């Protein structure tokens, strides 16, 4: 009890300190480094909140992929040296902004302290109906069955984000290879890790995907790890990404949401409700959707980090 | 206890992130602060999830699933914002030439 409380206080204090460090940092690199550390502490905080699925996602996407994305962007901006900056607000304006933000924090803090007791929730309903989904992990049950529509829309958001990022390509590189190309490295830590880690990472990702039905894990966590492995090999210059005009690439990104939507529509025809799964085949159907979605989401996440086709010279 | 503590941390992160976003001058810095703000919102919701535990679950699975969805969507928004910043910087290069 006491040890648990001490861990909580340390995590909260560390996370708060790192967040303050982010906004005090003068250099973007420092801010991003502190932000990644902050994300890792938050992942531990999610463990303490008994939200293991969220903890895995926070570590993989919130700290990992976001960190890589921001560091790569800083690198490209630093070399270009032409980042557009806006004018800083004046001293008085800053004070008022600070007061306003403090008010929001105090109001939110008050809301947290004034939450009703006993806490309302849907845990009992999920527990009562989880058996019908044939799943053991309640979070996967909510994601794939009870709130399946949210997950479908989320998968669609990722496809739209890829389209949005690609649309920002300059005319000269339109339909070209995503991102600024990285030169092949033959020695050093990057070359070594790019050869050593992917086999391990792929096994871990497939494991997390497979156990997601009954234990913490699932397609988003697995997809983030797969995307990270792909990016590692890409940063080492060992793979060539197909151009954005490539139909197989586009089909890979769209396959997951398309299959999910098709199964949803089939549910409308067979069971009479959108996203209703066929009786007796609930779990196999969910697993097929999870596996195809994982592949599509992994491709989308990796492509989002690579960015729009660019004619930047390799770093 | 954990729920209240991390809920309050979430409230603080919302304020810190919003402040950094409003007073920041560098676009990437503001994107980082946008993510701080987001993590604060998720933590407040996480506190609600932890308090709503019961029926054999340590935390209410419904908010957890929504937070998971939110994390992925926030990441998608971040990548789009970063792509916009890179494109704007690229445009300025073209203006100069």
mmCIF file of C-alpha atoms in Angstrom:
data_model
loop_
_atom_site.group_PDB
_atom_site.id
_atom_site.type_symbol
_atom_site.label_atom_id
_atom_site.label_comp_id
_atom_site.label_asym_id
_atom_site.label_seq_id
_atom_site.Cartn_x
_atom_site.Cartn_y
_atom_site.Cartn_z
ATOM 1 C CA UNK A 1 0.000 0.000 0.000
ATOM 2 C CA UNK A 2 2.668 2.478 1.127
ATOM 3 C CA UNK A 3 5.062 1.230 -1.568
ATOM 4 C CA UNK A 4 2.334 1.585 -4.181
ATOM 5 C CA UNK A 5 1.587 5.122 -3.078
ATOM 6 C CA UNK A 6 5.283 6.010 -3.180
ATOM 7 C CA UNK A 7 5.529 4.687 -6.752
ATOM 8 C CA UNK A 8 2.444 6.694 -7.744
ATOM 9 C CA UNK A 9 3.795 9.901 -6.234
ATOM 10 C CA UNK A 10 7.205 9.407 -7.878
ATOM 11 C CA UNK A 11 5.609 8.707 -11.269
ATOM 12 C CA UNK A 12 3.294 11.710 -11.022
ATOM 13 C CA UNK A 13 6.066 14.045 -9.835
ATOM 14 C CA UNK A 14 8.458 12.836 -12.535
ATOM 15 C CA UNK A 15 5.863 13.151 -15.234
ATOM 16 C CA UNK A 16 4.894 16.657 -14.056
ATOM 17 C CA UNK A 17 8.532 17.733 -13.929
ATOM 18 C CA UNK A 18 9.196 16.442 -17.448
ATOM 19 C CA UNK A 19 6.065 18.199 -18.786
ATOM 20 C CA UNK A 20 7.244 21.491 -17.231
ATOM 21 C CA UNK A 21 10.655 20.818 -18.753
ATOM 22 C CA UNK A 22 9.046 20.453 -22.194
ATOM 23 C CA UNK A 23 7.465 23.909 -22.124
ATOM 24 C CA UNK A 24 10.568 25.505 -20.571
ATOM 25 C CA UNK A 25 12.942 23.965 -23.119
ATOM 26 C CA UNK A 26 14.574 26.451 -25.473
ATOM 27 C CA UNK A 27 15.588 23.889 -28.075
ATOM 28 C CA UNK A 28 13.031 21.697 -29.841
ATOM 29 C CA UNK A 29 15.350 18.683 -29.534
ATOM 30 C CA UNK A 30 15.353 19.004 -25.721
ATOM 31 C CA UNK A 31 11.568 19.334 -25.681
ATOM 32 C CA UNK A 32 11.108 16.195 -27.801
ATOM 33 C CA UNK A 33 13.587 14.186 -25.691
ATOM 34 C CA UNK A 34 11.755 15.193 -22.498
ATOM 35 C CA UNK A 35 8.412 14.437 -24.155
ATOM 36 C CA UNK A 36 9.534 10.868 -24.992
ATOM 37 C CA UNK A 37 10.663 10.336 -21.376
ATOM 38 C CA UNK A 38 7.329 11.757 -20.218
ATOM 39 C CA UNK A 39 5.484 9.276 -22.455
ATOM 40 C CA UNK A 40 7.401 6.339 -20.964
ATOM 41 C CA UNK A 41 6.558 7.464 -17.406
ATOM 42 C CA UNK A 42 2.919 7.823 -18.469
ATOM 43 C CA UNK A 43 2.974 4.233 -19.744
ATOM 44 C CA UNK A 44 3.974 3.175 -16.213
ATOM 45 C CA UNK A 45 1.211 5.379 -14.794
ATOM 46 C CA UNK A 46 -1.268 3.475 -16.995
ATOM 47 C CA UNK A 47 0.018 0.223 -15.480
ATOM 48 C CA UNK A 48 -0.691 1.671 -12.037
ATOM 49 C CA UNK A 49 -4.199 2.565 -13.245
ATOM 50 C CA UNK A 50 -4.672 -1.134 -14.192
ATOM 51 C CA UNK A 51 -5.065 -0.179 -17.859
ATOM 52 C CA UNK A 52 -2.469 -2.512 -19.405
ATOM 53 C CA UNK A 53 -3.859 -2.215 -22.939
ATOM 54 C CA UNK A 54 -3.536 1.560 -22.758
ATOM 55 C CA UNK A 55 -0.051 1.274 -21.231
ATOM 56 C CA UNK A 56 1.154 -0.839 -24.182
ATOM 57 C CA UNK A 57 -0.337 1.614 -26.676
ATOM 58 C CA UNK A 58 1.066 4.666 -24.882
ATOM 59 C CA UNK A 59 4.569 3.171 -24.841
ATOM 60 C CA UNK A 60 4.430 2.068 -28.484
ATOM 61 C CA UNK A 61 2.591 4.991 -30.099
ATOM 62 C CA UNK A 62 2.526 7.866 -27.579
ATOM 63 C CA UNK A 63 6.222 7.706 -26.741
ATOM 64 C CA UNK A 64 7.758 5.524 -29.473
ATOM 65 C CA UNK A 65 6.291 6.377 -32.861
ATOM 66 C CA UNK A 66 5.475 10.001 -31.927
ATOM 67 C CA UNK A 67 9.030 10.452 -30.719
ATOM 68 C CA UNK A 68 10.504 9.068 -33.939
ATOM 69 C CA UNK A 69 8.154 11.235 -36.010
ATOM 70 C CA UNK A 70 9.030 14.434 -34.130
ATOM 71 C CA UNK A 71 12.790 13.764 -34.056
ATOM 72 C CA UNK A 72 12.855 13.040 -37.800
ATOM 73 C CA UNK A 73 10.851 16.218 -38.493
ATOM 74 C CA UNK A 74 13.206 18.294 -36.333
ATOM 75 C CA UNK A 75 16.152 16.839 -38.204
ATOM 76 C CA UNK A 76 14.704 17.842 -41.565
ATOM 77 C CA UNK A 77 13.750 21.327 -40.359
ATOM 78 C CA UNK A 78 17.151 21.911 -38.770
ATOM 79 C CA UNK A 79 18.863 21.117 -42.072
ATOM 80 C CA UNK A 80 16.466 23.308 -44.044
ATOM 81 C CA UNK A 81 16.783 26.076 -41.447
ATOM 82 C CA UNK A 82 13.553 27.747 -42.498
ATOM 83 C CA UNK A 83 10.968 26.698 -39.936
ATOM 84 C CA UNK A 84 8.160 29.245 -39.851
ATOM 85 C CA UNK A 85 7.872 30.686 -36.379
ATOM 86 C CA UNK A 86 5.120 32.881 -35.017
ATOM 87 C CA UNK A 87 5.586 35.940 -32.865
ATOM 88 C CA UNK A 88 5.703 35.248 -29.122
ATOM 89 C CA UNK A 89 2.865 36.829 -27.113
ATOM 90 C CA UNK A 90 3.806 39.857 -25.008
ATOM 91 C CA UNK A 91 4.453 39.737 -21.260
ATOM 92 C CA UNK A 92 0.911 40.756 -20.297
ATOM 93 C CA UNK A 93 -0.669 38.343 -22.757
ATOM 94 C CA UNK A 94 1.545 35.527 -21.435
ATOM 95 C CA UNK A 95 0.412 36.236 -17.875
ATOM 96 C CA UNK A 96 -3.244 36.155 -18.906
ATOM 97 C CA UNK A 97 -2.727 32.933 -20.885
ATOM 98 C CA UNK A 98 -1.026 31.427 -17.818
ATOM 99 C CA UNK A 99 -3.931 32.484 -15.588
ATOM 100 C CA UNK A 100 -6.469 31.071 -18.040
ATOM 101 C CA UNK A 101 -4.640 27.737 -18.271
ATOM 102 C CA UNK A 102 -4.320 27.611 -14.465
ATOM 103 C CA UNK A 103 -8.093 28.141 -14.194
ATOM 104 C CA UNK A 104 -8.707 25.219 -16.546
ATOM 105 C CA UNK A 105 -6.364 23.003 -14.504
ATOM 106 C CA UNK A 106 -8.055 24.003 -11.229
ATOM 107 C CA UNK A 107 -11.524 23.401 -12.692
ATOM 108 C CA UNK A 108 -10.504 19.980 -14.054
ATOM 109 C CA UNK A 109 -8.800 19.107 -10.759
ATOM 110 C CA UNK A 110 -11.954 20.064 -8.890
ATOM 111 C CA UNK A 111 -13.984 17.877 -11.272
ATOM 112 C CA UNK A 112 -11.641 14.934 -10.574
ATOM 113 C CA UNK A 113 -12.024 15.419 -6.797
ATOM 114 C CA UNK A 114 -15.810 15.839 -7.087
ATOM 115 C CA UNK A 115 -16.386 12.651 -9.115
ATOM 116 C CA UNK A 116 -19.481 10.826 -7.782
ATOM 117 C CA UNK A 117 -19.191 7.966 -5.281
ATOM 118 C CA UNK A 118 -19.843 5.148 -5.958
ATOM 119 C CA UNK A 119 -18.433 5.700 -9.440
ATOM 120 C CA UNK A 120 -20.853 4.960 -12.252
ATOM 121 C CA UNK A 121 -19.526 2.666 -14.953
ATOM 122 C CA UNK A 122 -20.266 0.040 -17.541
ATOM 123 C CA UNK A 123 -18.003 -2.656 -16.045
ATOM 124 C CA UNK A 124 -20.980 -4.733 -14.836
ATOM 125 C CA UNK A 125 -22.661 -4.645 -18.252
ATOM 126 C CA UNK A 126 -19.419 -5.631 -19.998
ATOM 127 C CA UNK A 127 -18.928 -8.496 -17.524
ATOM 128 C CA UNK A 128 -22.509 -9.698 -18.086
ATOM 129 C CA UNK A 129 -22.201 -9.732 -21.883
ATOM 130 C CA UNK A 130 -18.548 -10.642 -22.424
ATOM 131 C CA UNK A 131 -19.367 -14.359 -22.652
ATOM 132 C CA UNK A 132 -21.362 -13.701 -25.843
ATOM 133 C CA UNK A 133 -18.213 -12.351 -27.539
ATOM 134 C CA UNK A 134 -16.171 -15.499 -26.707
ATOM 135 C CA UNK A 135 -13.304 -13.129 -25.762
ATOM 136 C CA UNK A 136 -11.419 -13.013 -22.465
ATOM 137 C CA UNK A 137 -10.038 -9.472 -22.706
ATOM 138 C CA UNK A 138 -12.844 -7.012 -21.902
ATOM 139 C CA UNK A 139 -11.071 -4.132 -23.693
ATOM 140 C CA UNK A 140 -10.862 -6.153 -26.917
ATOM 141 C CA UNK A 141 -14.524 -7.047 -26.408
ATOM 142 C CA UNK A 142 -15.446 -3.362 -26.214
ATOM 143 C CA UNK A 143 -13.210 -2.449 -29.184
ATOM 144 C CA UNK A 144 -14.395 -5.221 -31.502
ATOM 145 C CA UNK A 145 -17.985 -5.831 -30.414
ATOM 146 C CA UNK A 146 -19.692 -3.359 -28.064
ATOM 147 C CA UNK A 147 -18.085 -0.287 -29.639
ATOM 148 C CA UNK A 148 -17.061 -1.905 -32.934
ATOM 149 C CA UNK A 149 -18.243 1.146 -34.850
ATOM 150 C CA UNK A 150 -15.656 3.341 -33.048
ATOM 151 C CA UNK A 151 -12.883 0.970 -34.064
ATOM 152 C CA UNK A 152 -14.111 0.894 -37.668
ATOM 153 C CA UNK A 153 -14.149 4.701 -37.807
ATOM 154 C CA UNK A 154 -10.725 4.859 -36.159
ATOM 155 C CA UNK A 155 -9.297 2.521 -38.807
ATOM 156 C CA UNK A 156 -10.871 4.776 -41.439
ATOM 157 C CA UNK A 157 -9.282 7.851 -39.792
ATOM 158 C CA UNK A 158 -5.840 6.265 -40.264
ATOM 159 C CA UNK A 159 -6.517 5.763 -43.986
ATOM 160 C CA UNK A 160 -7.701 9.378 -44.278
ATOM 161 C CA UNK A 161 -4.588 10.564 -42.426
ATOM 162 C CA UNK A 162 -2.349 8.718 -44.910
ATOM 163 C CA UNK A 163 -4.271 10.308 -47.799
ATOM 164 C CA UNK A 164 -3.928 13.704 -46.083
ATOM 165 C CA UNK A 165 -0.175 13.359 -45.553
ATOM 166 C CA UNK A 166 0.423 12.135 -49.116
ATOM 167 C CA UNK A 167 -1.666 15.015 -50.455
ATOM 168 C CA UNK A 168 0.932 17.401 -49.026
ATOM 169 C CA UNK A 169 3.587 16.167 -51.462
ATOM 170 C CA UNK A 170 4.987 18.902 -53.716
ATOM 171 C CA UNK A 171 4.080 18.564 -57.407
ATOM 172 C CA UNK A 172 7.585 17.382 -58.297
ATOM 173 C CA UNK A 173 7.424 14.290 -56.069
ATOM 174 C CA UNK A 174 3.693 13.583 -56.335
ATOM 175 C CA UNK A 175 3.147 9.779 -56.649
ATOM 176 C CA UNK A 176 6.787 9.284 -55.579
ATOM 177 C CA UNK A 177 8.311 7.240 -52.753
ATOM 178 C CA UNK A 178 7.040 8.223 -49.259
ATOM 179 C CA UNK A 179 9.348 10.288 -47.071
ATOM 180 C CA UNK A 180 12.886 11.496 -47.622
ATOM 181 C CA UNK A 181 15.023 8.472 -48.570
ATOM 182 C CA UNK A 182 17.656 7.252 -46.113
ATOM 183 C CA UNK A 183 21.015 6.042 -47.389
ATOM 184 C CA UNK A 184 21.973 2.435 -46.740
ATOM 185 C CA UNK A 185 24.258 2.058 -43.729
ATOM 186 C CA UNK A 186 26.564 -0.918 -43.545
ATOM 187 C CA UNK A 187 28.005 -0.566 -40.052
ATOM 188 C CA UNK A 188 27.295 1.140 -36.743
ATOM 189 C CA UNK A 189 24.421 0.617 -34.311
ATOM 190 C CA UNK A 190 21.695 1.441 -36.852
ATOM 191 C CA UNK A 191 22.802 -1.266 -39.279
ATOM 192 C CA UNK A 192 23.224 -3.797 -36.477
ATOM 193 C CA UNK A 193 19.847 -3.096 -34.830
ATOM 194 C CA UNK A 194 18.044 -3.074 -38.168
ATOM 195 C CA UNK A 195 19.202 -6.648 -38.698
ATOM 196 C CA UNK A 196 18.983 -7.884 -35.106
ATOM 197 C CA UNK A 197 15.686 -6.489 -33.825
ATOM 198 C CA UNK A 198 13.077 -7.105 -36.566
ATOM 199 C CA UNK A 199 12.902 -10.927 -36.132
ATOM 200 C CA UNK A 200 12.392 -10.478 -32.372
ATOM 201 C CA UNK A 201 9.980 -7.583 -32.866
ATOM 202 C CA UNK A 202 7.852 -9.490 -35.353
ATOM 203 C CA UNK A 203 7.533 -12.450 -32.963
ATOM 204 C CA UNK A 204 6.596 -10.106 -30.100
ATOM 205 C CA UNK A 205 4.047 -8.296 -32.284
ATOM 206 C CA UNK A 206 2.371 -11.519 -33.458
ATOM 207 C CA UNK A 207 2.288 -12.751 -29.856
ATOM 208 C CA UNK A 208 0.647 -9.523 -28.652
ATOM 209 C CA UNK A 209 -1.834 -9.734 -31.515
ATOM 210 C CA UNK A 210 -2.691 -13.362 -30.754
ATOM 211 C CA UNK A 211 -3.064 -13.013 -26.973
ATOM 212 C CA UNK A 212 -5.078 -9.793 -27.437
ATOM 213 C CA UNK A 213 -8.285 -11.827 -27.490
ATOM 214 C CA UNK A 214 -7.796 -13.007 -23.911
ATOM 215 C CA UNK A 215 -5.050 -10.870 -22.344
ATOM 216 C CA UNK A 216 -3.798 -7.277 -22.665
ATOM 217 C CA UNK A 217 -2.732 -6.686 -26.253
ATOM 218 C CA UNK A 218 -4.392 -6.477 -29.629
ATOM 219 C CA UNK A 219 -4.102 -5.125 -33.114
ATOM 220 C CA UNK A 220 -3.111 -1.524 -32.341
ATOM 221 C CA UNK A 221 -0.247 -2.480 -30.036
ATOM 222 C CA UNK A 222 0.923 -5.197 -32.437
ATOM 223 C CA UNK A 223 0.617 -2.855 -35.414
ATOM 224 C CA UNK A 224 2.702 -0.190 -33.642
ATOM 225 C CA UNK A 225 5.489 -2.701 -32.986
ATOM 226 C CA UNK A 226 5.374 -3.990 -36.588
ATOM 227 C CA UNK A 227 5.477 -0.399 -37.859
ATOM 228 C CA UNK A 228 8.475 0.327 -35.614
ATOM 229 C CA UNK A 229 10.330 -2.707 -37.025
ATOM 230 C CA UNK A 230 9.559 -1.583 -40.580
ATOM 231 C CA UNK A 231 10.765 1.943 -39.805
ATOM 232 C CA UNK A 232 13.992 0.621 -38.265
ATOM 233 C CA UNK A 233 14.815 -1.232 -41.482
ATOM 234 C CA UNK A 234 13.786 1.850 -43.497
ATOM 235 C CA UNK A 235 15.997 4.217 -41.463
ATOM 236 C CA UNK A 236 18.916 1.865 -42.131
ATOM 237 C CA UNK A 237 18.224 2.179 -45.857
ATOM 238 C CA UNK A 238 17.713 -1.574 -46.234
ATOM 239 C CA UNK A 239 14.265 -1.469 -47.871
ATOM 240 C CA UNK A 240 12.744 0.497 -50.706
ATOM 241 C CA UNK A 241 9.188 1.611 -50.026
ATOM 242 C CA UNK A 242 6.888 1.344 -53.062
ATOM 243 C CA UNK A 243 5.796 4.707 -54.490
ATOM 244 C CA UNK A 244 2.477 6.147 -53.320
ATOM 245 C CA UNK A 245 1.090 5.429 -56.802
ATOM 246 C CA UNK A 246 1.546 1.666 -56.198
ATOM 247 C CA UNK A 247 -1.796 -0.146 -56.055
ATOM 248 C CA UNK A 248 -0.554 -3.038 -53.840
ATOM 249 C CA UNK A 249 0.565 -0.443 -51.254
ATOM 250 C CA UNK A 250 -2.769 1.357 -51.379
ATOM 251 C CA UNK A 251 -4.650 -1.963 -51.141
ATOM 252 C CA UNK A 252 -2.629 -2.967 -48.037
ATOM 253 C CA UNK A 253 -3.654 0.227 -46.244
ATOM 254 C CA UNK A 254 -7.318 -0.022 -47.216
ATOM 255 C CA UNK A 255 -7.776 -3.816 -46.796
ATOM 256 C CA UNK A 256 -8.409 -3.774 -43.016
ATOM 257 C CA UNK A 257 -11.117 -1.090 -42.903
ATOM 258 C CA UNK A 258 -12.656 -2.463 -46.124
ATOM 259 C CA UNK A 259 -12.904 -6.007 -44.703
ATOM 260 C CA UNK A 260 -14.282 -4.678 -41.398
ATOM 261 C CA UNK A 261 -16.911 -2.685 -43.273
ATOM 262 C CA UNK A 262 -17.793 -5.654 -45.492
ATOM 263 C CA UNK A 263 -18.289 -7.883 -42.435
ATOM 264 C CA UNK A 264 -20.376 -5.118 -40.853
ATOM 265 C CA UNK A 265 -22.604 -4.977 -43.912
ATOM 266 C CA UNK A 266 -22.803 -8.787 -44.025
ATOM 267 C CA UNK A 267 -24.040 -8.605 -40.421
ATOM 268 C CA UNK A 268 -26.780 -6.268 -41.596
ATOM 269 C CA UNK A 269 -27.851 -8.826 -44.200
ATOM 270 C CA UNK A 270 -27.498 -11.992 -42.101
ATOM 271 C CA UNK A 271 -28.167 -10.934 -38.496
ATOM 272 C CA UNK A 272 -30.168 -7.766 -39.100
ATOM 273 C CA UNK A 273 -27.751 -5.279 -37.503
ATOM 274 C CA UNK A 274 -24.654 -3.451 -38.791
ATOM 275 C CA UNK A 275 -21.499 -5.083 -37.353
ATOM 276 C CA UNK A 276 -23.462 -8.012 -35.875
ATOM 277 C CA UNK A 277 -21.254 -11.099 -36.078
ATOM 278 C CA UNK A 278 -22.674 -14.451 -37.273
ATOM 279 C CA UNK A 279 -23.888 -16.693 -34.437
ATOM 280 C CA UNK A 280 -21.337 -19.370 -33.503
ATOM 281 C CA UNK A 281 -18.583 -17.749 -35.580
ATOM 282 C CA UNK A 282 -18.083 -14.664 -33.430
ATOM 283 C CA UNK A 283 -14.527 -15.309 -32.311
ATOM 284 C CA UNK A 284 -13.145 -16.531 -35.683
ATOM 285 C CA UNK A 285 -14.696 -13.489 -37.379
ATOM 286 C CA UNK A 286 -13.179 -11.124 -34.805
ATOM 287 C CA UNK A 287 -9.751 -12.762 -35.119
ATOM 288 C CA UNK A 288 -9.781 -12.484 -38.930
ATOM 289 C CA UNK A 289 -10.710 -8.789 -38.715
ATOM 290 C CA UNK A 290 -8.021 -8.243 -36.050
ATOM 291 C CA UNK A 291 -5.290 -9.861 -38.161
ATOM 292 C CA UNK A 292 -6.135 -8.012 -41.378
ATOM 293 C CA UNK A 293 -6.618 -4.732 -39.488
ATOM 294 C CA UNK A 294 -3.257 -5.184 -37.761
ATOM 295 C CA UNK A 295 -1.493 -5.445 -41.137
ATOM 296 C CA UNK A 296 -3.298 -2.396 -42.526
ATOM 297 C CA UNK A 297 -2.787 -0.324 -39.381
ATOM 298 C CA UNK A 298 0.915 -1.254 -39.254
ATOM 299 C CA UNK A 299 1.374 -0.113 -42.864
ATOM 300 C CA UNK A 300 -0.582 3.096 -42.218
ATOM 301 C CA UNK A 301 1.374 3.946 -39.032
ATOM 302 C CA UNK A 302 4.742 3.373 -40.724
ATOM 303 C CA UNK A 303 3.739 5.459 -43.761
ATOM 304 C CA UNK A 304 2.468 8.255 -41.502
ATOM 305 C CA UNK A 305 5.884 8.454 -39.817
ATOM 306 C CA UNK A 306 7.679 8.397 -43.204
ATOM 307 C CA UNK A 307 5.594 11.346 -44.358
ATOM 308 C CA UNK A 308 4.814 12.845 -47.733
ATOM 309 C CA UNK A 309 6.963 12.047 -50.780
ATOM 310 C CA UNK A 310 9.794 14.580 -50.544
ATOM 311 C CA UNK A 311 12.730 15.590 -52.666
ATOM 312 C CA UNK A 312 14.886 16.355 -49.623
ATOM 313 C CA UNK A 313 18.330 14.926 -50.079
ATOM 314 C CA UNK A 314 19.069 11.959 -47.785
ATOM 315 C CA UNK A 315 20.374 13.085 -44.358
ATOM 316 C CA UNK B 1 -5.972 6.731 -4.473
ATOM 317 C CA UNK B 2 -4.001 6.122 -7.702
ATOM 318 C CA UNK B 3 -7.042 7.259 -9.672
ATOM 319 C CA UNK B 4 -7.312 10.620 -7.885
ATOM 320 C CA UNK B 5 -3.571 11.284 -8.007
ATOM 321 C CA UNK B 6 -3.248 10.560 -11.742
ATOM 322 C CA UNK B 7 -6.515 12.393 -12.418
ATOM 323 C CA UNK B 8 -5.008 15.503 -10.819
ATOM 324 C CA UNK B 9 -1.804 14.944 -12.825
ATOM 325 C CA UNK B 10 -3.982 14.842 -15.945
ATOM 326 C CA UNK B 11 -5.583 18.164 -14.984
ATOM 327 C CA UNK B 12 -2.122 19.702 -14.538
ATOM 328 C CA UNK B 13 -0.931 18.322 -17.898
ATOM 329 C CA UNK B 14 -3.939 19.860 -19.674
ATOM 330 C CA UNK B 15 -3.010 23.301 -18.294
ATOM 331 C CA UNK B 16 0.709 22.894 -19.051
ATOM 332 C CA UNK B 17 0.095 21.611 -22.570
ATOM 333 C CA UNK B 18 -2.418 24.348 -23.406
ATOM 334 C CA UNK B 19 -0.053 27.039 -22.094
ATOM 335 C CA UNK B 20 2.846 25.686 -24.139
ATOM 336 C CA UNK B 21 0.667 25.488 -27.229
ATOM 337 C CA UNK B 22 -0.519 29.099 -26.877
ATOM 338 C CA UNK B 23 2.788 30.800 -26.050
ATOM 339 C CA UNK B 24 5.067 28.610 -28.211
ATOM 340 C CA UNK B 25 6.674 30.149 -31.291
ATOM 341 C CA UNK B 26 8.085 27.049 -32.999
ATOM 342 C CA UNK B 27 5.487 24.836 -34.738
ATOM 343 C CA UNK B 28 7.091 21.541 -33.657
ATOM 344 C CA UNK B 29 7.177 22.740 -30.028
ATOM 345 C CA UNK B 30 3.475 23.522 -30.224
ATOM 346 C CA UNK B 31 2.756 20.061 -31.640
ATOM 347 C CA UNK B 32 4.635 18.497 -28.692
ATOM 348 C CA UNK B 33 2.541 20.612 -26.293
ATOM 349 C CA UNK B 34 -0.640 19.552 -28.113
ATOM 350 C CA UNK B 35 0.360 15.983 -27.293
ATOM 351 C CA UNK B 36 0.955 16.898 -23.629
ATOM 352 C CA UNK B 37 -2.555 18.357 -23.514
ATOM 353 C CA UNK B 38 -3.943 15.181 -25.071
ATOM 354 C CA UNK B 39 -2.158 12.916 -22.594
ATOM 355 C CA UNK B 40 -3.684 14.999 -19.776
ATOM 356 C CA UNK B 41 -7.199 14.502 -21.149
ATOM 357 C CA UNK B 42 -6.573 10.758 -21.473
ATOM 358 C CA UNK B 43 -5.294 10.571 -17.871
ATOM 359 C CA UNK B 44 -8.404 12.302 -16.495
ATOM 360 C CA UNK B 45 -10.494 9.798 -18.423
ATOM 361 C CA UNK B 46 -8.211 7.021 -17.157
ATOM 362 C CA UNK B 47 -8.941 8.095 -13.592
ATOM 363 C CA UNK B 48 -12.662 7.775 -14.370
ATOM 364 C CA UNK B 49 -12.008 4.300 -15.811
ATOM 365 C CA UNK B 50 -10.051 3.195 -12.718
ATOM 366 C CA UNK B 51 -12.803 4.387 -10.375
ATOM 367 C CA UNK B 52 -15.442 2.639 -12.469
ATOM 368 C CA UNK B 53 -13.837 -0.770 -11.950
ATOM 369 C CA UNK B 54 -15.991 -3.581 -10.638
ATOM 370 C CA UNK B 55 -17.628 -6.840 -11.604
ATOM 371 C CA UNK B 56 -14.209 -8.504 -11.586
ATOM 372 C CA UNK B 57 -12.443 -5.826 -13.649
ATOM 373 C CA UNK B 58 -9.834 -3.597 -12.022
ATOM 374 C CA UNK B 59 -10.899 -0.712 -14.293
ATOM 375 C CA UNK B 60 -13.941 -0.008 -16.473
ATOM 376 C CA UNK B 61 -13.058 -1.452 -19.925
ATOM 377 C CA UNK B 62 -15.270 0.967 -21.905
ATOM 378 C CA UNK B 63 -13.286 4.170 -21.166
ATOM 379 C CA UNK B 64 -10.062 2.175 -21.652
ATOM 380 C CA UNK B 65 -11.128 1.183 -25.162
ATOM 381 C CA UNK B 66 -12.087 4.785 -25.946
ATOM 382 C CA UNK B 67 -8.692 6.039 -24.653
ATOM 383 C CA UNK B 68 -6.955 3.464 -26.873
ATOM 384 C CA UNK B 69 -8.911 4.755 -29.867
ATOM 385 C CA UNK B 70 -8.094 8.331 -28.830
ATOM 386 C CA UNK B 71 -4.344 7.630 -28.639
ATOM 387 C CA UNK B 72 -4.291 6.313 -32.202
ATOM 388 C CA UNK B 73 -6.392 9.197 -33.557
ATOM 389 C CA UNK B 74 -4.202 11.750 -31.708
ATOM 390 C CA UNK B 75 -1.159 10.152 -33.351
ATOM 391 C CA UNK B 76 -2.797 10.440 -36.780
ATOM 392 C CA UNK B 77 -3.530 14.131 -36.110
ATOM 393 C CA UNK B 78 0.086 14.665 -35.009
ATOM 394 C CA UNK B 79 1.482 13.134 -38.197
ATOM 395 C CA UNK B 80 -0.774 15.364 -40.296
ATOM 396 C CA UNK B 81 0.334 18.449 -38.329
ATOM 397 C CA UNK B 82 4.006 17.522 -38.738
ATOM 398 C CA UNK B 83 3.512 16.966 -42.482
ATOM 399 C CA UNK B 84 1.943 20.443 -42.739
ATOM 400 C CA UNK B 85 4.867 22.038 -40.882
ATOM 401 C CA UNK B 86 7.402 20.291 -43.148
ATOM 402 C CA UNK B 87 5.500 21.358 -46.258
ATOM 403 C CA UNK B 88 5.298 24.979 -45.065
ATOM 404 C CA UNK B 89 9.053 25.004 -44.439
ATOM 405 C CA UNK B 90 9.598 23.528 -47.901
ATOM 406 C CA UNK B 91 7.425 26.216 -49.491
ATOM 407 C CA UNK B 92 9.499 28.925 -47.882
ATOM 408 C CA UNK B 93 12.591 27.403 -49.477
ATOM 409 C CA UNK B 94 10.926 27.620 -52.880
ATOM 410 C CA UNK B 95 9.963 31.270 -52.248
ATOM 411 C CA UNK B 96 13.599 32.150 -51.639
ATOM 412 C CA UNK B 97 14.956 30.514 -54.776
#
